[in-house]
Short mmCIF file of C-alpha atoms and ligand atoms in Angstrom, two decimals:
data_model
loop_
_atom_site.label_atom_id
_atom_site.label_comp_id
_atom_site.label_asym_id
_atom_site.label_seq_id
_atom_site.Cartn_x
_atom_site.Cartn_y
_atom_site.Cartn_z
CA MET A 1 297.79 35.26 104.04
CA SER A 2 298.32 35.24 107.78
CA THR A 3 300.37 37.59 109.93
CA GLN A 4 303.01 34.82 110.02
CA ASN A 5 303.71 35.43 106.33
CA ILE A 6 303.65 39.19 106.48
CA ALA A 7 307.16 39.37 104.99
CA ASP A 8 305.83 37.72 101.81
CA LEU A 9 303.10 40.31 101.26
CA ARG A 10 304.08 42.54 98.35
CA LYS A 11 302.36 44.16 95.43
CA SER A 12 303.38 45.28 91.95
CA TYR A 13 302.50 48.89 91.18
CA GLU A 14 301.42 49.32 87.57
CA ARG A 15 298.61 51.85 87.35
CA ALA A 16 300.33 54.98 86.12
CA GLU A 17 303.56 56.88 85.64
CA LEU A 18 304.92 60.29 86.51
CA ASP A 19 307.54 61.92 84.35
CA GLU A 20 309.24 65.24 83.94
CA GLU A 21 307.26 66.15 80.80
CA ALA A 22 303.83 65.28 82.14
CA SER A 23 304.28 66.85 85.58
CA ARG A 24 303.56 70.52 86.29
CA GLU A 25 306.34 73.02 86.89
CA ASP A 26 304.53 74.31 89.97
CA PRO A 27 304.20 71.64 92.71
CA LEU A 28 301.02 73.26 93.99
CA GLU A 29 299.39 72.67 90.59
CA GLN A 30 300.65 69.08 90.55
CA PHE A 31 299.20 68.59 94.04
CA GLY A 32 295.86 70.08 93.00
CA LEU A 33 295.74 67.72 90.03
CA TRP A 34 296.49 64.63 92.11
CA LEU A 35 294.09 65.61 94.91
CA GLN A 36 291.34 66.11 92.32
CA GLN A 37 292.12 62.70 90.83
CA ALA A 38 291.96 61.15 94.31
CA LEU A 39 288.54 62.81 94.83
CA ASP A 40 287.32 61.67 91.39
CA ALA A 41 288.52 58.10 92.07
CA GLN A 42 286.55 58.18 95.36
CA VAL A 43 289.44 56.74 97.33
CA PRO A 44 288.62 56.44 101.04
CA GLU A 45 289.42 59.62 102.99
CA PRO A 46 291.30 61.39 100.16
CA ASN A 47 291.69 64.43 102.44
CA ALA A 48 293.47 62.55 105.25
CA MET A 49 297.15 63.33 105.69
CA THR A 50 299.78 62.20 108.17
CA LEU A 51 301.31 65.11 110.06
CA ALA A 52 304.78 64.64 111.55
CA THR A 53 306.12 66.99 114.20
CA VAL A 54 309.22 67.02 116.40
CA GLY A 55 309.06 67.18 120.18
CA GLU A 56 311.55 67.57 122.98
CA GLY A 57 314.89 65.89 122.41
CA GLY A 58 314.20 65.59 118.67
CA ARG A 59 311.59 62.87 119.24
CA PRO A 60 309.26 62.63 116.20
CA SER A 61 305.54 61.87 116.36
CA THR A 62 302.82 61.45 113.76
CA ARG A 63 299.04 61.57 113.58
CA ILE A 64 296.39 62.00 110.89
CA VAL A 65 294.62 65.29 110.24
CA LEU A 66 292.32 66.53 107.46
CA ILE A 67 293.42 69.08 104.88
CA LYS A 68 290.99 72.02 104.99
CA GLY A 69 292.53 74.29 102.38
CA PHE A 70 295.52 74.82 100.12
CA ASP A 71 296.76 77.70 98.01
CA ALA A 72 300.00 79.54 97.25
CA ARG A 73 300.35 80.33 100.98
CA GLY A 74 300.38 76.67 102.04
CA ILE A 75 298.40 73.73 103.38
CA VAL A 76 295.87 74.25 106.19
CA TRP A 77 294.44 71.97 108.91
CA TYR A 78 292.64 72.66 112.20
CA THR A 79 293.26 71.31 115.65
CA ASN A 80 293.71 72.03 119.34
CA TYR A 81 296.69 74.34 119.93
CA GLU A 82 297.30 72.69 123.33
CA SER A 83 297.38 69.13 121.94
CA ARG A 84 300.63 67.20 121.65
CA LYS A 85 301.07 68.37 118.07
CA GLY A 86 300.28 71.94 119.11
CA ARG A 87 302.88 71.84 121.87
CA GLU A 88 305.44 70.32 119.51
CA LEU A 89 304.77 72.94 116.84
CA ALA A 90 305.24 75.67 119.46
CA LEU A 91 308.65 74.14 120.18
CA HIS A 92 309.67 73.43 116.54
CA ALA A 93 307.66 75.26 113.90
CA GLN A 94 308.62 72.73 111.20
CA ALA A 95 306.55 69.79 110.04
CA ALA A 96 306.05 67.18 107.34
CA LEU A 97 302.79 66.05 105.76
CA GLN A 98 302.10 62.87 103.83
CA PHE A 99 299.16 61.70 101.73
CA HIS A 100 298.93 58.03 100.71
CA TRP A 101 296.29 57.42 98.05
CA VAL A 102 296.54 53.63 98.10
CA GLU A 103 294.26 52.87 95.13
CA LEU A 104 296.15 55.33 92.93
CA GLU A 105 299.54 53.97 94.10
CA ARG A 106 300.51 57.54 94.93
CA VAL A 107 302.16 59.37 97.79
CA VAL A 108 302.74 63.10 98.27
CA ARG A 109 305.21 64.36 100.88
CA ILE A 110 305.36 68.01 101.86
CA GLU A 111 307.79 69.75 104.22
CA GLY A 112 308.15 73.27 105.51
CA ARG A 113 307.69 75.73 108.32
CA VAL A 114 304.36 76.03 110.11
CA GLU A 115 302.44 79.12 111.22
CA LYS A 116 299.04 79.60 112.83
CA THR A 117 296.21 80.76 110.58
CA SER A 118 294.79 84.19 111.45
CA ALA A 119 292.03 84.43 114.07
CA ASP A 120 289.62 85.50 111.29
CA GLU A 121 290.46 82.48 109.18
CA SER A 122 290.09 80.11 112.16
CA ASP A 123 286.78 81.75 113.13
CA ALA A 124 285.42 81.39 109.60
CA TYR A 125 286.23 77.70 109.46
CA PHE A 126 285.08 77.04 113.04
CA ASN A 127 281.72 78.66 112.35
CA SER A 128 281.27 76.51 109.23
CA ARG A 129 281.47 73.28 111.29
CA PRO A 130 278.41 71.30 112.44
CA LEU A 131 277.24 72.21 115.98
CA ASP A 132 278.39 68.91 117.51
CA ASN A 133 281.90 69.45 116.23
CA ARG A 134 281.98 73.00 117.57
CA LEU A 135 280.83 71.80 121.01
CA GLY A 136 283.36 68.97 120.77
CA ALA A 137 286.15 71.50 120.48
CA TRP A 138 285.14 72.78 123.93
CA ALA A 139 284.61 69.29 125.34
CA SER A 140 287.97 67.68 124.56
CA PRO A 141 291.24 68.68 126.25
CA GLN A 142 292.99 66.99 123.32
CA SER A 143 295.99 64.78 124.18
CA GLN A 144 295.51 65.11 127.96
CA VAL A 145 294.95 62.10 130.22
CA ILE A 146 291.28 61.88 131.28
CA SER A 147 289.84 59.54 133.88
CA SER A 148 287.01 58.15 131.73
CA ARG A 149 284.86 58.70 128.67
CA ALA A 150 282.22 60.16 130.99
CA VAL A 151 284.42 63.26 131.35
CA LEU A 152 283.98 64.01 127.64
CA VAL A 153 280.25 63.43 127.71
CA ALA A 154 279.91 65.70 130.75
CA ASN A 155 282.11 68.40 129.14
CA ALA A 156 280.02 68.29 125.95
CA ALA A 157 276.79 68.63 127.98
CA LYS A 158 278.27 71.59 129.88
CA ALA A 159 279.33 73.28 126.64
CA ALA A 160 275.88 72.70 125.14
CA ALA A 161 274.19 74.19 128.23
CA ARG A 162 276.53 77.18 128.25
CA TYR A 163 276.65 78.06 124.55
CA ALA A 164 273.40 76.55 123.19
CA LEU A 165 273.42 76.90 119.40
CA SER A 166 276.30 79.31 119.01
CA PRO A 167 279.51 78.23 120.69
CA PRO A 168 282.36 80.65 119.96
CA ARG A 169 285.71 79.32 118.80
CA PRO A 170 287.70 78.23 121.84
CA PRO A 171 290.94 80.22 122.22
CA HIS A 172 292.87 76.92 122.21
CA TRP A 173 291.44 75.80 118.88
CA GLY A 174 292.40 76.95 115.39
CA GLY A 175 294.33 76.39 112.21
CA TYR A 176 297.89 75.82 111.17
CA ARG A 177 299.39 76.45 107.76
CA LEU A 178 302.46 74.59 106.50
CA VAL A 179 304.41 76.75 104.06
CA PRO A 180 306.05 74.22 101.74
CA ASP A 181 309.70 74.40 100.74
CA THR A 182 309.88 70.79 99.56
CA TRP A 183 307.37 68.53 97.82
CA GLU A 184 307.72 64.96 96.62
CA PHE A 185 305.36 63.11 94.30
CA TRP A 186 305.72 59.32 94.31
CA GLN A 187 304.07 57.07 91.76
CA GLY A 188 304.46 53.31 92.22
CA ARG A 189 305.89 51.50 89.18
CA LYS A 190 306.70 47.94 88.21
CA SER A 191 309.73 46.09 89.63
CA ARG A 192 310.21 48.68 92.38
CA LEU A 193 311.42 51.21 89.79
CA HIS A 194 309.03 53.83 91.12
CA ASP A 195 308.84 57.43 89.91
CA ARG A 196 309.81 60.09 92.45
CA LEU A 197 309.83 63.78 91.55
CA ARG A 198 311.01 66.20 94.21
CA TYR A 199 310.49 69.95 94.04
CA ARG A 200 312.66 72.14 96.23
CA LEU A 201 312.51 75.87 96.59
CA GLU A 202 315.64 77.70 95.44
CA GLY A 203 315.17 81.42 95.99
CA THR A 204 311.73 81.98 94.55
CA SER A 205 311.68 79.18 91.97
CA TRP A 206 311.05 75.47 92.21
CA VAL A 207 313.78 73.03 91.16
CA ARG A 208 312.36 69.68 90.04
CA GLU A 209 314.58 66.62 90.42
CA ARG A 210 314.10 62.89 90.04
CA LEU A 211 315.02 60.80 93.06
CA ALA A 212 316.02 57.15 92.96
CA PRO A 213 313.26 54.94 94.34
C1 LIG B 1 290.88 60.34 109.33
C2 LIG B 1 291.26 61.15 110.54
C3 LIG B 1 291.17 62.54 110.50
C4 LIG B 1 291.54 63.30 111.61
N1 LIG B 1 291.51 64.66 111.50
C5 LIG B 1 291.92 65.41 112.54
C6 LIG B 1 292.01 66.83 112.38
O1 LIG B 1 291.74 67.41 111.32
N2 LIG B 1 292.41 67.55 113.47
C7 LIG B 1 292.76 66.95 114.66
O2 LIG B 1 293.13 67.66 115.59
N3 LIG B 1 292.72 65.61 114.81
C8 LIG B 1 292.32 64.83 113.77
N4 LIG B 1 292.29 63.46 113.90
C9 LIG B 1 292.74 62.86 115.19
C10 LIG B 1 294.27 62.83 115.20
O3 LIG B 1 294.75 61.80 114.36
C11 LIG B 1 294.86 62.69 116.61
O4 LIG B 1 294.33 61.57 117.27
C12 LIG B 1 294.62 63.93 117.47
O5 LIG B 1 294.73 65.12 116.71
C13 LIG B 1 295.58 63.99 118.65
O6 LIG B 1 296.92 64.02 118.17
P1 LIG B 1 298.14 64.56 119.10
O7 LIG B 1 297.91 63.98 120.48
O8 LIG B 1 299.39 64.00 118.45
O9 LIG B 1 298.11 66.06 119.08
C14 LIG B 1 291.95 62.67 112.80
C15 LIG B 1 292.01 61.26 112.85
C16 LIG B 1 291.67 60.52 111.74
C17 LIG B 1 291.77 59.02 111.80
#
């Protein structure tokens, strides 16, 4: 296969199925089950998710972040609050997340409003990170134009000299939590007749519906 024939590249999805009976009534439980199965299957980077935000003029942008926690309150990741995504979330506190577990032929999509995690929660996670990562949070003005890689190396050396073994959490660094109001679980099936179950919040209960693939 060469890039010339890219239009002919297709795959039949036949590993599993997802139906109304076998799926959980609570999407959080269904997510926990699938994430555990992705961990058990040792798929590459099972914790990587695409995060979509909306910027000025309704312009969307995406990037990958790592899930660092999930419970009934929502899905958590950590980043630089002054990054592009941080600035976009300050403008529109709504986002979408997507996991693609290729080997399992599964996708999960999650949508909802986004809030910052508390300072205590961000501190606890920050302090659990390896030293290099903590210094890195000080060294990188994420998403800003820099003149060369040397700037980062110099910033990291400065942070190391200043904070030694115990850098505090930078004020511009912390967590976000997406509070889901919609989930979709996609399982690839044969002949493009994939299974899609969407859960949407109505009042305080989840309505589960099948979507056409
Ligand atoms: C597998 C993977 C995991 C990543 N995890 C994070 C993360 O948890 N937080 C983060 O800020 N950036 C993470 N990044 C880098 C982002 O994808 C992105 O380059 C960065 O956050 C800047 O995005 P922005 O300019 O849109 O804000 C990750 C990249 C990859 C490939």
